[in-house]
Short mmCIF file of C-alpha atoms in Angstrom, two decimals:
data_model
loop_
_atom_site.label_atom_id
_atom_site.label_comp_id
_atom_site.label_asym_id
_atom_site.label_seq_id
_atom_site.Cartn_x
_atom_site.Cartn_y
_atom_site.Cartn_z
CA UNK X 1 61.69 53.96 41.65
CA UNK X 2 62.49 54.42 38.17
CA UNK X 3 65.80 55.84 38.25
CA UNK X 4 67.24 52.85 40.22
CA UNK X 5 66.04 50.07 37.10
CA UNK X 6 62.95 48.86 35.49
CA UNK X 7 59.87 47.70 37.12
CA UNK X 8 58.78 44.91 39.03
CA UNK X 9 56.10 42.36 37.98
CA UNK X 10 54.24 40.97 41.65
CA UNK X 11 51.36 40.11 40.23
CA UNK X 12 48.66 39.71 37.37
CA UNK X 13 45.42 41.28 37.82
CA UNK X 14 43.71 39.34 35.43
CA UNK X 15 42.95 35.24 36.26
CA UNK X 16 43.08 33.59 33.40
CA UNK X 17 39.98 30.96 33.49
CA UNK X 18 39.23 28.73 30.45
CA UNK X 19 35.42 30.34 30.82
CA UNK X 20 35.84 33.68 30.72
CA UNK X 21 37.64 36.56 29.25
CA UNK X 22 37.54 39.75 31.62
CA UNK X 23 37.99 37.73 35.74
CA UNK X 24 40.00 40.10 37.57
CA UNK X 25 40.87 41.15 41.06
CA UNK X 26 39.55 44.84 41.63
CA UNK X 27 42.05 45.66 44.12
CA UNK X 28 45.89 46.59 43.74
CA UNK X 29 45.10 50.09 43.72
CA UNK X 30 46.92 53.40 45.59
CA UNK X 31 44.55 55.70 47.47
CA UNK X 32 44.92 59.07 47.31
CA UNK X 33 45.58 59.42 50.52
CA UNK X 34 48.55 56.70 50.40
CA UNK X 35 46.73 52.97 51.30
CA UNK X 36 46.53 50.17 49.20
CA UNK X 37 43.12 47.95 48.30
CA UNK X 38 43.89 44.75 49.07
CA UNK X 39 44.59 41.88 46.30
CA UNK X 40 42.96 38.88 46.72
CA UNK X 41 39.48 40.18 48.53
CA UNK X 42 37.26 41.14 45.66
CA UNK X 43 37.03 40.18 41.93
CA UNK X 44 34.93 41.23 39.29
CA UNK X 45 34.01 39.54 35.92
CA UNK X 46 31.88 38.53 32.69
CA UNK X 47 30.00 35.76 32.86
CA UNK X 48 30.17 32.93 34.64
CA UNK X 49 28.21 30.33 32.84
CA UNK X 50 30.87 28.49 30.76
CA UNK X 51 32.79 27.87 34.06
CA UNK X 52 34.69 24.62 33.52
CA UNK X 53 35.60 22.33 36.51
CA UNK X 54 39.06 23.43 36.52
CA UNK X 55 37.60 26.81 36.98
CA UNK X 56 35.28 26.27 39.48
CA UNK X 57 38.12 25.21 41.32
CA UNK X 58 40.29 27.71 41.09
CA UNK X 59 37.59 30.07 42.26
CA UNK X 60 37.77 27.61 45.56
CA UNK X 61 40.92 27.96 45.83
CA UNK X 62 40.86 31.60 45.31
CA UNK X 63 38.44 31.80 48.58
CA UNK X 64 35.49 33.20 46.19
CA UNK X 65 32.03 33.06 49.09
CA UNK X 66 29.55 35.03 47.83
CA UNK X 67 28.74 35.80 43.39
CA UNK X 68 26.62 39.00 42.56
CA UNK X 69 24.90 38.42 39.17
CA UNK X 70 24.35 41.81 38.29
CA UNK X 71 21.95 40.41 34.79
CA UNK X 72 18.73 40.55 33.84
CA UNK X 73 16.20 38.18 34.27
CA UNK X 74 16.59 36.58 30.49
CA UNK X 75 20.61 36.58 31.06
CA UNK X 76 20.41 34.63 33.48
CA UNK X 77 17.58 32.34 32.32
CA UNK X 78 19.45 31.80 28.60
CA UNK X 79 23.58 31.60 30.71
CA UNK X 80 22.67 30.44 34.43
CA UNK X 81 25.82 30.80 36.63
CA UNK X 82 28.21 28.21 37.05
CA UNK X 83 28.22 28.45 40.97
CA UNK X 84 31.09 26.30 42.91
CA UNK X 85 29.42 24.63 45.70
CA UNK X 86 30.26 27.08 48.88
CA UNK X 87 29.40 30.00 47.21
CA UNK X 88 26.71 32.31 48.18
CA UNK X 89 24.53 32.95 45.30
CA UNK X 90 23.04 36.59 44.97
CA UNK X 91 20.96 38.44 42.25
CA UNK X 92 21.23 42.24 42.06
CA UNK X 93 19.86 42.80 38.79
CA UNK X 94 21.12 46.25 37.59
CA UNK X 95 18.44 46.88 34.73
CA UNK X 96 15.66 44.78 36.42
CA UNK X 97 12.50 46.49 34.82
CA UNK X 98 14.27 49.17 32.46
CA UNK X 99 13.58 49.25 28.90
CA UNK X 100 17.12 49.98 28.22
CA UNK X 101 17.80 46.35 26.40
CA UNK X 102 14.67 46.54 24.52
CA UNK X 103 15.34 48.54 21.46
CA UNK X 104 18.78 48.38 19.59
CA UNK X 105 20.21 51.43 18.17
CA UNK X 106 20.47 51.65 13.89
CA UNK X 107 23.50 53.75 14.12
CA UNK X 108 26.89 54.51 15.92
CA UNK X 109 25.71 57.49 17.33
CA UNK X 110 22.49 56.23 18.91
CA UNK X 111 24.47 53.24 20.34
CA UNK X 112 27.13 56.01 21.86
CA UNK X 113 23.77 57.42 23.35
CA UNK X 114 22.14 54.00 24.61
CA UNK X 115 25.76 53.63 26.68
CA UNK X 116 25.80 56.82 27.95
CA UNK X 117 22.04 56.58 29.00
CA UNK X 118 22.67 53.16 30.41
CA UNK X 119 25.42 54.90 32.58
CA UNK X 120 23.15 57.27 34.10
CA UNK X 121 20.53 55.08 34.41
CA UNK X 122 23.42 53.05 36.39
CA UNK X 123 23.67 55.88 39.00
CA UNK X 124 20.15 56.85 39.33
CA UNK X 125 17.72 54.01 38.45
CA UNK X 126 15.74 52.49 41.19
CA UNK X 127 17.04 48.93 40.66
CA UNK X 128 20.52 50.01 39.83
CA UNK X 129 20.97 51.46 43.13
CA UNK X 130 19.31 49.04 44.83
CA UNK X 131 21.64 46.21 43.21
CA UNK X 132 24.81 48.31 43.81
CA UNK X 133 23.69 48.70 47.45
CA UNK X 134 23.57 45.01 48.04
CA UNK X 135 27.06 44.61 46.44
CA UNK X 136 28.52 47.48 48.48
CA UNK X 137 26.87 45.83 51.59
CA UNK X 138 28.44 42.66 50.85
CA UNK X 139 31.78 44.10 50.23
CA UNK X 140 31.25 45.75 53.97
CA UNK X 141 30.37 43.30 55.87
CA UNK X 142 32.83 42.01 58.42
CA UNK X 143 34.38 38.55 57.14
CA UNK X 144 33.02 40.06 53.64
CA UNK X 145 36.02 38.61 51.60
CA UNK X 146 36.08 36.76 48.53
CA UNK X 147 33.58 38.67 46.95
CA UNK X 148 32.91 38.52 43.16
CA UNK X 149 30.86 40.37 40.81
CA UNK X 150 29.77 39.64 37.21
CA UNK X 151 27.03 40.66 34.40
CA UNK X 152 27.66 39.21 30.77
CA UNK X 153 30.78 41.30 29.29
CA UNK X 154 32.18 42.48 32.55
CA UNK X 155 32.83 45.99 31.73
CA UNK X 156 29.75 48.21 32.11
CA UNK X 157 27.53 47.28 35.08
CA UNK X 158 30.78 45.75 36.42
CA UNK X 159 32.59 48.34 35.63
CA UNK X 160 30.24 51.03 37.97
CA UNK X 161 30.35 48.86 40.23
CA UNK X 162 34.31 48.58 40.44
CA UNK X 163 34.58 52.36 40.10
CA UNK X 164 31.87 53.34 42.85
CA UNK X 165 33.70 50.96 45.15
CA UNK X 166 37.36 51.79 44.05
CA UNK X 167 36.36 55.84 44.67
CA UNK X 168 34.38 54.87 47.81
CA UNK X 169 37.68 53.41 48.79
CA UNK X 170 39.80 56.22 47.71
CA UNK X 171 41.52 55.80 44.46
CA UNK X 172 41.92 58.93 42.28
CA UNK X 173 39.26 59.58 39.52
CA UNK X 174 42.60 58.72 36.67
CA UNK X 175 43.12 55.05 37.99
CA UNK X 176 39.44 54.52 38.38
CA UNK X 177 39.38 55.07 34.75
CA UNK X 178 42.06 53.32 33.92
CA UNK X 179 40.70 50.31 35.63
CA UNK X 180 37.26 50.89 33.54
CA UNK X 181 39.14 50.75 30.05
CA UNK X 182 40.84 47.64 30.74
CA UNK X 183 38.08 45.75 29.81
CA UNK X 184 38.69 47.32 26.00
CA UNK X 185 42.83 45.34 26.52
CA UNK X 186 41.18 42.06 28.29
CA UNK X 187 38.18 41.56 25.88
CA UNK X 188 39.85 42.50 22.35
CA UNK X 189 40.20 39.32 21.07
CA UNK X 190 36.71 38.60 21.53
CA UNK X 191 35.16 41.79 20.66
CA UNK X 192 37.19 41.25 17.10
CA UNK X 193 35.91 38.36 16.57
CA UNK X 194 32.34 39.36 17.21
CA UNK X 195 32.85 42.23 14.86
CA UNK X 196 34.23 40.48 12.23
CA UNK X 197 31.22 38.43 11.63
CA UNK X 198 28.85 41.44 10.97
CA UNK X 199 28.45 43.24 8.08
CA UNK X 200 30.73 46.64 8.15
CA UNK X 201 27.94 48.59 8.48
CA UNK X 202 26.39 46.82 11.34
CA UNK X 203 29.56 46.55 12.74
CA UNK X 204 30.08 50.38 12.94
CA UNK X 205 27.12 50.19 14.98
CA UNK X 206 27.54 47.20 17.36
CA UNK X 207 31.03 48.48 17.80
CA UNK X 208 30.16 51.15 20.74
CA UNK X 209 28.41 48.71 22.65
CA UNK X 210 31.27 46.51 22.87
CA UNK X 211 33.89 49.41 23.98
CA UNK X 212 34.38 50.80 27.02
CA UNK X 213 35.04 54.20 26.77
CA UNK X 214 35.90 57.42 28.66
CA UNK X 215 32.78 59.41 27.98
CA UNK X 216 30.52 56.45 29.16
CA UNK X 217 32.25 56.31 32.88
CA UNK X 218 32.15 60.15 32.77
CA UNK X 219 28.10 60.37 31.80
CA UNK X 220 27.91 58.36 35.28
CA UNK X 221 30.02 60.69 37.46
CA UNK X 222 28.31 63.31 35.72
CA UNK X 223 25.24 62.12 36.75
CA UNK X 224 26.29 61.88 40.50
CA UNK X 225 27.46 65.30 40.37
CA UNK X 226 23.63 66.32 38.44
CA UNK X 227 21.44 64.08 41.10
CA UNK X 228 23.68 64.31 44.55
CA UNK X 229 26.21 66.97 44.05
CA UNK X 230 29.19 64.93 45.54
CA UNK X 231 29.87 61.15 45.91
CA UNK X 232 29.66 61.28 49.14
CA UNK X 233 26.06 62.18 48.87
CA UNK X 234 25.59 59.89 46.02
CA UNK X 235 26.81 57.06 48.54
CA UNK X 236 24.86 57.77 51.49
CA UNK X 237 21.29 59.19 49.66
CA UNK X 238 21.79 57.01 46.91
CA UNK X 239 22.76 53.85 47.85
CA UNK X 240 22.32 54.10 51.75
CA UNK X 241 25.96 53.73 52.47
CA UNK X 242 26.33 55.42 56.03
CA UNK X 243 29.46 56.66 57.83
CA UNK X 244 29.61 53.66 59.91
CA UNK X 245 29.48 51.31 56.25
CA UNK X 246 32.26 53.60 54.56
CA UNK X 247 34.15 52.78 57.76
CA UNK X 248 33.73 49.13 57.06
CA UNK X 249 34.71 49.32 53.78
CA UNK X 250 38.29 50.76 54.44
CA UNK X 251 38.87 48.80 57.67
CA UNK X 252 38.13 45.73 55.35
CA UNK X 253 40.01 46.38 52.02
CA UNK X 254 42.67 48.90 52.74
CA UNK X 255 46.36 48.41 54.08
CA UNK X 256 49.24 50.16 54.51
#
């Protein structure tokens, strides 16, 4: 209530974890219709191969039970997961069989492309939808807590799959955005210094895969809109999320 004082700090989204950058709960969040998604349930992340032991457990402590590596094949041959013992190990391998990480782009505006194609390609590739169902199953399953989900950076794969769960949930289009570009606040340190050690033109061009940014989350709900007219369609035809799932989902991760 702002004109009774300032605000309140309860809690920190991100965990800080000395092996990654962008590990953070995906819930916290007001539904438009006035519920809450639960803290504590669901987290997503970059990767997970630098885990330390410290780390590993903290993600015990934090009730973690089931990882979805959301990487390719060679991304998770060249940085295997750091799995605590306990935890249910699952690949849903977004990009499985796309060309999309074949051919680099040569300038900015060919890399702004190759995200926004990657975002569609998110929404209506075969293996993308069949990766997101098997996270969104996971997430629905009774006794489905402690959920995590990861590819390298956190912030594009990751980041669908936060914002087709948060507006499966829900949330409102703005906070589902929000949520997306936080990635750009939680990885700048490490997307600078990746930058800085390119030439400037290269960097120009490298730059735009690093970012998150509005249009790239947009090209994906654009796409939903183009191939199933509503989310609700895009859930059910798309990634075979029925009535009785969607149920599931908000019996599971909303209160209030």
């Amino acid at each position: 209530m702002p004109e009774r004082g300032g605000s309140l700090h309860l809690a920190d989204r991100l965990i800080k974890l000395d092996g990654t950058t962008n590990f953070r709960d995906a819930g916290g969040y007001r539904t438009s219709d006035g519920h809450w998604v639960r803290m504590g349930e669901i987290y997503r992340s970059d990767a997970l191969n630098n885990l330390t032991a410290a780390d590993a457990a903290k993600l015990r402590r934090l009730g973690i039970r089931a990882d979805y590596d959301l990487r390719t094949a060679s991304e998770r041959a060249s940085a295997p997961d750091v799995v605590p013992s306990g935890v249910r190990y699952h690949v849903a391998d977004v990009l499985a069989g796309s060309d999309m990480t074949t051919t680099m782009p040569t300038t900015p505006e060919a890399a702004v492309r190759m995200m926004v194609d990657g975002e569609k390609f998110m929404v209506s590739g075969a293996t993308a939808r069949t990766a997101y169902r098997s996270v969104l199953a996971g997430v629905a399953a009774r006794h489905g807590h402690g959920v995590l989900y990861h590819c390298t950076a956190g912030k594009d794969r990751t980041g669908w799959s936060s914002a087709a769960l948060l507006t499966a949930l829900g949330v409102p289009r703005a906070t589902v955005t929000a949520d997306y570009l936080a990635s750009n606040t939680y990885r700048a340190s490490a997307n600078a210094a990746a930058l800085a050690q390119l030439p400037p033109a290269q960097a120009a061009v490298y730059k735009p895969l690093l970012d998150v940014r509005t249009e790239y989350l947009n090209s994906g709900f654009d796409e939903v809109a183009d191939a199933y007219g509503t989310f609700g369609a895009y859930l059910k035809r798309g990634l075979g999320v029925d009535g009785r799932e969607l149920r599931d989902l908000k019996r599971e991760l909303l209160v209030g």
